[in-house]
Coordinates of C-alpha atoms and ligand atoms in Angstrom, one line a residue:
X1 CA -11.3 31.2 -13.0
X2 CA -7.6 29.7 -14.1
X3 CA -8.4 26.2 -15.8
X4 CA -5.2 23.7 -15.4
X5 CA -5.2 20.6 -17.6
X6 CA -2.9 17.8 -16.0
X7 CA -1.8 15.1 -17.3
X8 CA -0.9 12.5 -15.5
X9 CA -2.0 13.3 -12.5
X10 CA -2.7 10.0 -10.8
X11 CA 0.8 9.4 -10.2
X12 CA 3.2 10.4 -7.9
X13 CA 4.2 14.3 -8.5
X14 CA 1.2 15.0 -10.3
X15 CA -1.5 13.9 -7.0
X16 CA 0.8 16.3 -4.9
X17 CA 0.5 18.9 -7.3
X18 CA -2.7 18.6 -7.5
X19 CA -3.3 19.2 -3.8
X20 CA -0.2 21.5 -3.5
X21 CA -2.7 23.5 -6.3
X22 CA -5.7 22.7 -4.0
X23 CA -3.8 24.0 -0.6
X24 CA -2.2 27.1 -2.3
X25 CA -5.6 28.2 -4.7
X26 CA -8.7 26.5 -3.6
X27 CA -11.6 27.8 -5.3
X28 CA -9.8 30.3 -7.4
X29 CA -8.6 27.2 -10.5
X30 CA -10.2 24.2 -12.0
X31 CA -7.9 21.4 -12.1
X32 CA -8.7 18.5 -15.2
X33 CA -7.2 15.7 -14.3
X34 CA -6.3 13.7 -17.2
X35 CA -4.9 10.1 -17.1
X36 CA -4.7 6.7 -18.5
X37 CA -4.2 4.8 -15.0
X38 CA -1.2 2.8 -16.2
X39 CA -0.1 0.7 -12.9
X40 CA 1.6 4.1 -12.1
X41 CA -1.8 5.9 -11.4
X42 CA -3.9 5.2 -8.7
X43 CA -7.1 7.4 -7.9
X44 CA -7.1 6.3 -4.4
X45 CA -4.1 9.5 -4.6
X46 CA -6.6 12.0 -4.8
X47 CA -9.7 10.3 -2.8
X48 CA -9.5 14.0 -0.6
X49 CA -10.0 15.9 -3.6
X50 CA -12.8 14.1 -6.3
X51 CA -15.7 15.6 -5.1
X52 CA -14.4 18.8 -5.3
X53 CA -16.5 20.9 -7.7
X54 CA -13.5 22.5 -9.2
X55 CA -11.7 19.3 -10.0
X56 CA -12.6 16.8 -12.7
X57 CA -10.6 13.5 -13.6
X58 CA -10.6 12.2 -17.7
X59 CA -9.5 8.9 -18.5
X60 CA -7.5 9.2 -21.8
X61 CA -4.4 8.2 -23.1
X62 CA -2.0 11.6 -23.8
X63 CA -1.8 9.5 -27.5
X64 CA -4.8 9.7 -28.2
X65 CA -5.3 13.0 -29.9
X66 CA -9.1 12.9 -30.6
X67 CA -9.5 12.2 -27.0
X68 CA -6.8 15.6 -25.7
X69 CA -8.2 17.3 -28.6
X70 CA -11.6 17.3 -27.3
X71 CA -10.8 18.3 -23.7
X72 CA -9.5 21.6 -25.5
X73 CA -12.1 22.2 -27.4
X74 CA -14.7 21.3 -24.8
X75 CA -12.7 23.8 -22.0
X76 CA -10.8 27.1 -21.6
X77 CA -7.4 26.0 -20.9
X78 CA -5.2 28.3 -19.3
X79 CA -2.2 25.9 -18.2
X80 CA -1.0 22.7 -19.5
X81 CA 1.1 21.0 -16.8
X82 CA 2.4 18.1 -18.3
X83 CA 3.6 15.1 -15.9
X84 CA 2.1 11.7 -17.7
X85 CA 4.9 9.8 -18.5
X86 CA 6.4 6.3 -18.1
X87 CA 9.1 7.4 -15.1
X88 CA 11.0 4.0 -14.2
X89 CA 14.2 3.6 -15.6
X90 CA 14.2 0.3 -14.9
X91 CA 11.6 -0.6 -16.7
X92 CA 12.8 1.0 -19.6
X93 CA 15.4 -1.2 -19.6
X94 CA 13.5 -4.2 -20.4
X95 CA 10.1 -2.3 -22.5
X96 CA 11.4 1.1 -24.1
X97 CA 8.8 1.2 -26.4
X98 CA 5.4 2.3 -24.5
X99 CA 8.5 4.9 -22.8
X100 CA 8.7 6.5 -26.5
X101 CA 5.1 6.1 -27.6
X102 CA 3.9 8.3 -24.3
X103 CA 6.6 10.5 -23.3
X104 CA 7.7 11.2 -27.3
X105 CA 4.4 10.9 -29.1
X106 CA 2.4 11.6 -26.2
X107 CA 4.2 15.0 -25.8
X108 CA 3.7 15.8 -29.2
X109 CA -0.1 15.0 -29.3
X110 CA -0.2 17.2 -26.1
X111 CA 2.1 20.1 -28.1
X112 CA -0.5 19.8 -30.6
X113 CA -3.8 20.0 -29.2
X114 CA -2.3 23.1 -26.8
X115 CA -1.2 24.9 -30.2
X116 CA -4.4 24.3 -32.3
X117 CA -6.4 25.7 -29.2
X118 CA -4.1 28.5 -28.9
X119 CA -3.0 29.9 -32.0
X120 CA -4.9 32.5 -33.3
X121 CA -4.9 33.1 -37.6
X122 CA -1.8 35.3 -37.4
X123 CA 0.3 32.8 -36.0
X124 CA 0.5 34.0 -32.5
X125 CA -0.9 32.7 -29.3
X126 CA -4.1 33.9 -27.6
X127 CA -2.8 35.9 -24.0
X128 CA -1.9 34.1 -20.7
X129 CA -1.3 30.8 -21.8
X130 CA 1.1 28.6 -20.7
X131 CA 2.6 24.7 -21.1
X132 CA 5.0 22.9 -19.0
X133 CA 6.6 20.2 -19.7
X134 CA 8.4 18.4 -16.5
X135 CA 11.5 17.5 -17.9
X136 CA 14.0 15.8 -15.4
X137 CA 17.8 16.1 -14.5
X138 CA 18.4 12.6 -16.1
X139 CA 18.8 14.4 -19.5
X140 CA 21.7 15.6 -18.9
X141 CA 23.1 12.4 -18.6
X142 CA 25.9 11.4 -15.6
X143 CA 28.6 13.1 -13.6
X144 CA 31.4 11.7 -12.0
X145 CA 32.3 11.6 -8.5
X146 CA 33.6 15.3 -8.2
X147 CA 31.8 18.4 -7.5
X148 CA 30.7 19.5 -10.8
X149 CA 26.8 20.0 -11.3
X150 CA 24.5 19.6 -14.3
X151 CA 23.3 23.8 -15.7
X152 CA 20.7 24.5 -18.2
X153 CA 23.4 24.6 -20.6
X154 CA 24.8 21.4 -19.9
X155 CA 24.6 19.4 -23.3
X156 CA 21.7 16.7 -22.8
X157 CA 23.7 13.2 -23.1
X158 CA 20.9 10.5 -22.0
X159 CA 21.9 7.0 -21.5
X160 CA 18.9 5.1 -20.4
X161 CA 16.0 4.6 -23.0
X162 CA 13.5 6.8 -20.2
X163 CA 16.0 9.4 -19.9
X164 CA 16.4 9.3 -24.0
X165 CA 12.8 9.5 -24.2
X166 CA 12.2 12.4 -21.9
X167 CA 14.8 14.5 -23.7
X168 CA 13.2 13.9 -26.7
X169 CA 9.9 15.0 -25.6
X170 CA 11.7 17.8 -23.9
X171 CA 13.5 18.8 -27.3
X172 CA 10.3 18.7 -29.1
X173 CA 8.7 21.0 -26.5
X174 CA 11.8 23.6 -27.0
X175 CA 11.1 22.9 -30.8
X176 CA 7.5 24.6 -30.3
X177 CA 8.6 27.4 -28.8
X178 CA 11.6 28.1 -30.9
X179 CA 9.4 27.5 -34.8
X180 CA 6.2 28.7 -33.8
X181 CA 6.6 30.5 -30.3
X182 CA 4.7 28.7 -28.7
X183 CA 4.3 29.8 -25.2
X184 CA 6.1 27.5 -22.7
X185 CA 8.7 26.2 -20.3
X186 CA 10.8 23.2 -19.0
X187 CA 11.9 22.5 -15.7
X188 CA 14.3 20.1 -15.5
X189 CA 14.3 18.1 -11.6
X190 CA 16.2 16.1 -9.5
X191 CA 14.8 13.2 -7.4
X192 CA 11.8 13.5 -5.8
X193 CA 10.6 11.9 -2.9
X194 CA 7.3 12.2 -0.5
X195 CA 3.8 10.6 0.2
X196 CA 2.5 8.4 -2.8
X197 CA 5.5 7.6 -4.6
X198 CA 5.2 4.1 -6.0
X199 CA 7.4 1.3 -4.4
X200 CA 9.1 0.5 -7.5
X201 CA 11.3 3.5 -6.4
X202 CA 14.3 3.7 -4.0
X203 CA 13.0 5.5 -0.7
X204 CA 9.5 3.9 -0.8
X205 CA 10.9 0.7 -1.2
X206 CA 13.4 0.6 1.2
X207 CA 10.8 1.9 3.8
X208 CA 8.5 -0.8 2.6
X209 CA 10.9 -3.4 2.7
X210 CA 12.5 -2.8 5.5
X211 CA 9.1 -2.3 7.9
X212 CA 8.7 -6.2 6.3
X213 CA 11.8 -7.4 7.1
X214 CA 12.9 -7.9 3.5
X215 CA 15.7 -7.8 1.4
X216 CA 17.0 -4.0 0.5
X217 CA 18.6 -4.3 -3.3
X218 CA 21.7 -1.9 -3.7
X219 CA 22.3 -2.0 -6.9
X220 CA 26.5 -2.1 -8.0
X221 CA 28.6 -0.4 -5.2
X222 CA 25.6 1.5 -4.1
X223 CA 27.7 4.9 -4.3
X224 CA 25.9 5.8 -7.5
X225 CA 24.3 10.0 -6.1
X226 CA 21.3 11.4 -6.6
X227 CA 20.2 14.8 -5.6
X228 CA 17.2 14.4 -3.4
X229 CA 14.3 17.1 -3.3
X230 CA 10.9 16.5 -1.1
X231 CA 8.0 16.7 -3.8
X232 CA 6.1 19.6 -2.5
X233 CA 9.0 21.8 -3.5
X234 CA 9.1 20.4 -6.6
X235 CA 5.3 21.5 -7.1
X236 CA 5.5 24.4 -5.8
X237 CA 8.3 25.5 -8.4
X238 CA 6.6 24.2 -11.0
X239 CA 3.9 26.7 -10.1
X240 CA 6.3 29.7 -9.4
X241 CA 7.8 28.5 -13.4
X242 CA 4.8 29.1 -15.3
X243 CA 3.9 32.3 -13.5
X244 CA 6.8 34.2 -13.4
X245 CA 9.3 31.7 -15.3
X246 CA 10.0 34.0 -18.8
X247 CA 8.3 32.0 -21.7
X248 CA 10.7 29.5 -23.9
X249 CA 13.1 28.8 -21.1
X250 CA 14.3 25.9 -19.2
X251 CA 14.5 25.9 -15.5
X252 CA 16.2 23.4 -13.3
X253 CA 14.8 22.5 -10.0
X254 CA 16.8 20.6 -7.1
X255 CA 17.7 21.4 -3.4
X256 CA 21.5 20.2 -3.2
X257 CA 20.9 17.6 -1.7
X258 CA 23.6 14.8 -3.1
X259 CA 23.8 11.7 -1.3
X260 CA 24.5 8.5 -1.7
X261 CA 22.3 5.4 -2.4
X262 CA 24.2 3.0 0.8
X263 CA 23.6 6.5 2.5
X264 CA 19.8 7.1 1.6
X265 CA 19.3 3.3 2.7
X266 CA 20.9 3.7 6.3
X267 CA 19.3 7.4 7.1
X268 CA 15.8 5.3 6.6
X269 CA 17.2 2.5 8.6
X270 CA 17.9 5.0 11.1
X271 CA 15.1 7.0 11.3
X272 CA 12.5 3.8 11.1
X273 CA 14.6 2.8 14.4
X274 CA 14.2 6.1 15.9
X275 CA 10.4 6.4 15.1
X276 CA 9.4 3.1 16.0
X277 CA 7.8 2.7 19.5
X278 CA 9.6 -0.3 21.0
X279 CA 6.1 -1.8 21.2
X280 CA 5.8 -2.1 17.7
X281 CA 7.1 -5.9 16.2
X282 CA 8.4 -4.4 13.4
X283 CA 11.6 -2.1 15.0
X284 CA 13.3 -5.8 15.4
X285 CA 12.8 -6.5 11.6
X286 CA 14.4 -3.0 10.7
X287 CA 18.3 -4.0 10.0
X288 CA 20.9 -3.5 8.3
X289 CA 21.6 -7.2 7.9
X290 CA 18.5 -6.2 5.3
X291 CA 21.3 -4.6 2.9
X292 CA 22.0 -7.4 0.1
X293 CA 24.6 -6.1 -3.0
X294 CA 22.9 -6.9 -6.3
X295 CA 23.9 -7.2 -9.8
X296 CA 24.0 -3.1 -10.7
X297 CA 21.5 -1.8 -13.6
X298 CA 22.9 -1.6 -17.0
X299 CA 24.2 1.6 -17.8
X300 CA 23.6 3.1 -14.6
X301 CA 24.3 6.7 -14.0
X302 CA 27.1 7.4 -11.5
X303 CA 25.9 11.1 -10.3
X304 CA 23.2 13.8 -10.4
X305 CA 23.5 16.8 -9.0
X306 CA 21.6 20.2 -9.8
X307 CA 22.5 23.7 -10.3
X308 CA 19.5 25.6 -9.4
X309 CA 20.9 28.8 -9.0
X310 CA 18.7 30.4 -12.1
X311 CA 15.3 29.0 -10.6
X312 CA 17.0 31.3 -7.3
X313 CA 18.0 34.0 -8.6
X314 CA 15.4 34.5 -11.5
X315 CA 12.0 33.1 -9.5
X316 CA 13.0 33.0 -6.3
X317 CA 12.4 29.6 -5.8
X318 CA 14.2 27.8 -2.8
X319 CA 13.3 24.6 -1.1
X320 CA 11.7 24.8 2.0
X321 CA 12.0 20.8 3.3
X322 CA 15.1 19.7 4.3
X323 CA 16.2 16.6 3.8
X324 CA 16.4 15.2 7.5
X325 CA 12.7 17.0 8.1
X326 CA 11.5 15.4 4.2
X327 CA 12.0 11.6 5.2
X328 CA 11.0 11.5 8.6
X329 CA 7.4 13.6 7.1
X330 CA 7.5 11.0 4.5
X331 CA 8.1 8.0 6.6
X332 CA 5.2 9.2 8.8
X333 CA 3.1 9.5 6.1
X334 CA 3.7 5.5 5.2
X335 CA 3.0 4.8 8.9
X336 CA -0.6 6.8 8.2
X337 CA -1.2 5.5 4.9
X338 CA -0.5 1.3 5.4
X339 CA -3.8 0.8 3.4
X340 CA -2.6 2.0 0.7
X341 CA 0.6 0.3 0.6
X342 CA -1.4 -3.3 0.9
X343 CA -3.2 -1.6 -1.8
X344 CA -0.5 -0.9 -4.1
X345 CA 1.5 -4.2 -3.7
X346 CA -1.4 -6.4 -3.7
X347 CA -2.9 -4.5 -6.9
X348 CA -6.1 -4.1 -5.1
X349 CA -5.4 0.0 -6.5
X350 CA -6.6 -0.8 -9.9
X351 CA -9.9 -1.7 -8.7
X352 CA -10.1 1.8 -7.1
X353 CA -11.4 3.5 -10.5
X354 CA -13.7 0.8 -11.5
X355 CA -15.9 1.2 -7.9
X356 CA -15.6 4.8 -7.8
X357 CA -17.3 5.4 -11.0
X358 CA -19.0 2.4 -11.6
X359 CA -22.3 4.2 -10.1
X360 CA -21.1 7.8 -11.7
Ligands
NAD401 P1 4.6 8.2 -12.1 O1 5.1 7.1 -12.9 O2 4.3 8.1 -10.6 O3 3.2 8.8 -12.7 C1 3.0 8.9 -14.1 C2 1.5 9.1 -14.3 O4 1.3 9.2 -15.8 C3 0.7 7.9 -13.9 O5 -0.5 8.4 -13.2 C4 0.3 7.2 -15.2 O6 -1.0 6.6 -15.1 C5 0.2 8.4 -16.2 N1 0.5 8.0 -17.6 C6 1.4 7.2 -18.0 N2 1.3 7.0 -19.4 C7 0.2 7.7 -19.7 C8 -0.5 8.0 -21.0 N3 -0.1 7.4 -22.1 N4 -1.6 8.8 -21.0 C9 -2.0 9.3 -19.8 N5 -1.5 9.2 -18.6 C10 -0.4 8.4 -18.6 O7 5.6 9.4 -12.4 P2 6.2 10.6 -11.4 O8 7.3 10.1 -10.7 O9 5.0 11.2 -10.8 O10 6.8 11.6 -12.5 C11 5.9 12.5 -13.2 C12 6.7 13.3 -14.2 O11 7.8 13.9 -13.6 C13 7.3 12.4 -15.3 O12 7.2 13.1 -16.5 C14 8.8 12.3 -14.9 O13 9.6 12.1 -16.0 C15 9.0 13.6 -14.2 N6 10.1 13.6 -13.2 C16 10.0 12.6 -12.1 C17 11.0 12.7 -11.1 C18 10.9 11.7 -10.0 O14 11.9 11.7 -9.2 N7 9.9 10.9 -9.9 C19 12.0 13.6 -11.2 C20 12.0 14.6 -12.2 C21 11.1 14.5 -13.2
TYD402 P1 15.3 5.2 -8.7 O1 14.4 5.5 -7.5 O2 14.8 4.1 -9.6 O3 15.4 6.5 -9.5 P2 16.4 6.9 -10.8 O4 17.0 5.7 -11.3 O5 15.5 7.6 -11.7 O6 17.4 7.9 -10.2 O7 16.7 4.8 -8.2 C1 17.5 5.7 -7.4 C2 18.9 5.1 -7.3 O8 18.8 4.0 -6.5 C3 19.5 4.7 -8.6 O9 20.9 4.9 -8.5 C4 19.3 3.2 -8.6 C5 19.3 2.8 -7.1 N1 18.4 1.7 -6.7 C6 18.9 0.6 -6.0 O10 20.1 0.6 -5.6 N2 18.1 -0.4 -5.6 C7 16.8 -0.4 -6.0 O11 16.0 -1.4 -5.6 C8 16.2 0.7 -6.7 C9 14.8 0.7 -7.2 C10 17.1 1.7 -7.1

């Protein structure tokens, strides 16, 4: 049986993955789930899968290298997918030093651990194993408003201190493979959207806003693009990457799917209209009198868009949710889920791990 180590899987991409591993697998892996539960990760994510028998959660710190270092030496690991990361570039902004102590050091403890489990006393790596490290498109830094697209060969310029961060976690991954061969990729995404993403981000915060009747921030001119890609696609490359990806290279992952920020806002405007029963209070708060101009973020990236013809033509890898299909599934699934919404803004989340276990 294939064992995965996650990290970071609490959080957003990683609890999809997690059941995108669970839906496509089942009995055939054992996931470890391993996460520190910054406010980013909430267990109440993967409340379908924890009693699963082939599925175990550790919370640790990716920092903390006694802590990794024991979940190697106490398990088989087969694949290293590694997600745990501060993600908000906002928040880098204002703290960027917990964004370079996890997703710089962290990485590196992670590199580690992988490598002293792996490496056998000639210097190369025991058979089938395999690290990922999910980079992101933000590397490469910011297009302008024309139709050119970001490559795997497109020089990494980072402007904001998470994007900085992640390329240099990314770097140090290529680093590994390029001194000591060690065996791994990088896949490098664009946005993603889809069930549990925190509402710290665009689309969940717009749908949560607007369903309260609050304000909707666009930040600057609100024409600032980003390349949209519904998260299960994103999963399900990641997992198509690490089995038939060829070891030391760099894969980027997106579904052309440019739009717009001003646009993003009024296609959920729309569609929160359109799925709304006319019985339901809140269709009269959904507006676009919501729509407030704000003060834009400090170096704010203009445009992302990704290439992803290698990931195509190389893996075979294509997106299978479109975008109009993506939202409405996502909005549906914020209609479903309103519990854990409350949860999330309220904070009652954090309590989540503390009852679960507190009898375990
Ligand atoms: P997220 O913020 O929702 O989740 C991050 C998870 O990592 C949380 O569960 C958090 O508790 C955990 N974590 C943070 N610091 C940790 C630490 N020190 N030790 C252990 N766990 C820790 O992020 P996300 O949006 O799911 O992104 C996951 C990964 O994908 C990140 O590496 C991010 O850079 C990358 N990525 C995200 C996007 C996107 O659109 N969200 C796009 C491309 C790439
Ligand atoms: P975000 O979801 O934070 O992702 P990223 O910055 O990693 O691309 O933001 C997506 C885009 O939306 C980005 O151009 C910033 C903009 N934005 C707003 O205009 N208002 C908001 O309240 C937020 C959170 C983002």
């Amino acid at each position: 049986m294939r064992t995965y180590l996650v990290t970071g899987g609490a959080g957003f991409i990683g609890s999809n993955y997690i059941h995108y591993m669970f839906r496509k697998y089942g009995e055939e892996i054992r996931i470890i789930n391993v996460d520190v539960l910054t406010y980013a990760g909430n267990l109440e994510n993967l409340k379908d899968v924890e009693d699963y028998p082939n599925y175990t959660f550790v919370r640790a710190d990716i920092c903390d290298s006694e802590a990794i270092t024991k979940i190697f030496e106490e398990n088989d690991i087969d694949r290293v997918v590694h997600f745990a990361a501060e993600s908000h570039v906002d928040r880098s902004i204002k703290n960027p030093e917990v964004f370079v102590k996890t997703n710089v050091l962290g990485t590196l403890v992670m590199l580690n651990a992988a490598k002293a489990a792996w490496e056998l006393p000639d210097g190369s790596f025991k058979e089938n194993k395999k690290f990922l490290y999910v980079s992101t498109d933000e590397v490469y830094g910011s297009l302008d408003d024309g139709d050119n697209y970001f490559y795997e060969t497109t020089p990494f310029s980072p402007h904001s201190p998470y994007s900085a961060s992640k390329a240099s976690g990314d770097m140090l991954t290529k680093a590994y493979f390029d001194t000591y061969k060690f065996p791994c990729n990088i896949t490098s995404c664009s946005n993603n959207y889809g069930p549990y993403q925190f509402p710290e981000k665009l689309i969940p915060l717009v749908i949560n806003n607007a369903l309260q009747g609050k304000a909707l921030p666009v930040y600057g001119d609100g024409k600032n693009v980003r390349d949209w890609l519904y998260v299960d696609d994103h999963a399900k490359a990641i997992d198509m990457v690490q089995e038939k990806g060829k070891l030391g290279e760099r894969y980027n992952i997106g579904g052309h799917n440019e739009k717009q920020n001003i646009e993003i806002i009024h296609i959920i405007l729309d569609t929160l209209q359109e799925m709304l029963p006319d019985s339901d209070p809140r269709k009269a708060l959904v507006s676009e009198k919501l729509i407030t101009y704000v003060t834009d973020r400090k170096g704010h990236d203009r445009r992302y868009a990704i290439a992803p013809d290698k990931i195509k033509a190389e893996i075979g890898w294509y997106p299978e949710t479109m975008f109009a299909e993506g939202i409405k599934k996502t909005i549906q699934w914020f209609f479903e889920h309103e519990d854990w919404m409350k949860n999330v803004t309220s904070g009652d989340y954090q309590k989540y791990y503390e009852e679960m276990y507190k009898n375990k």
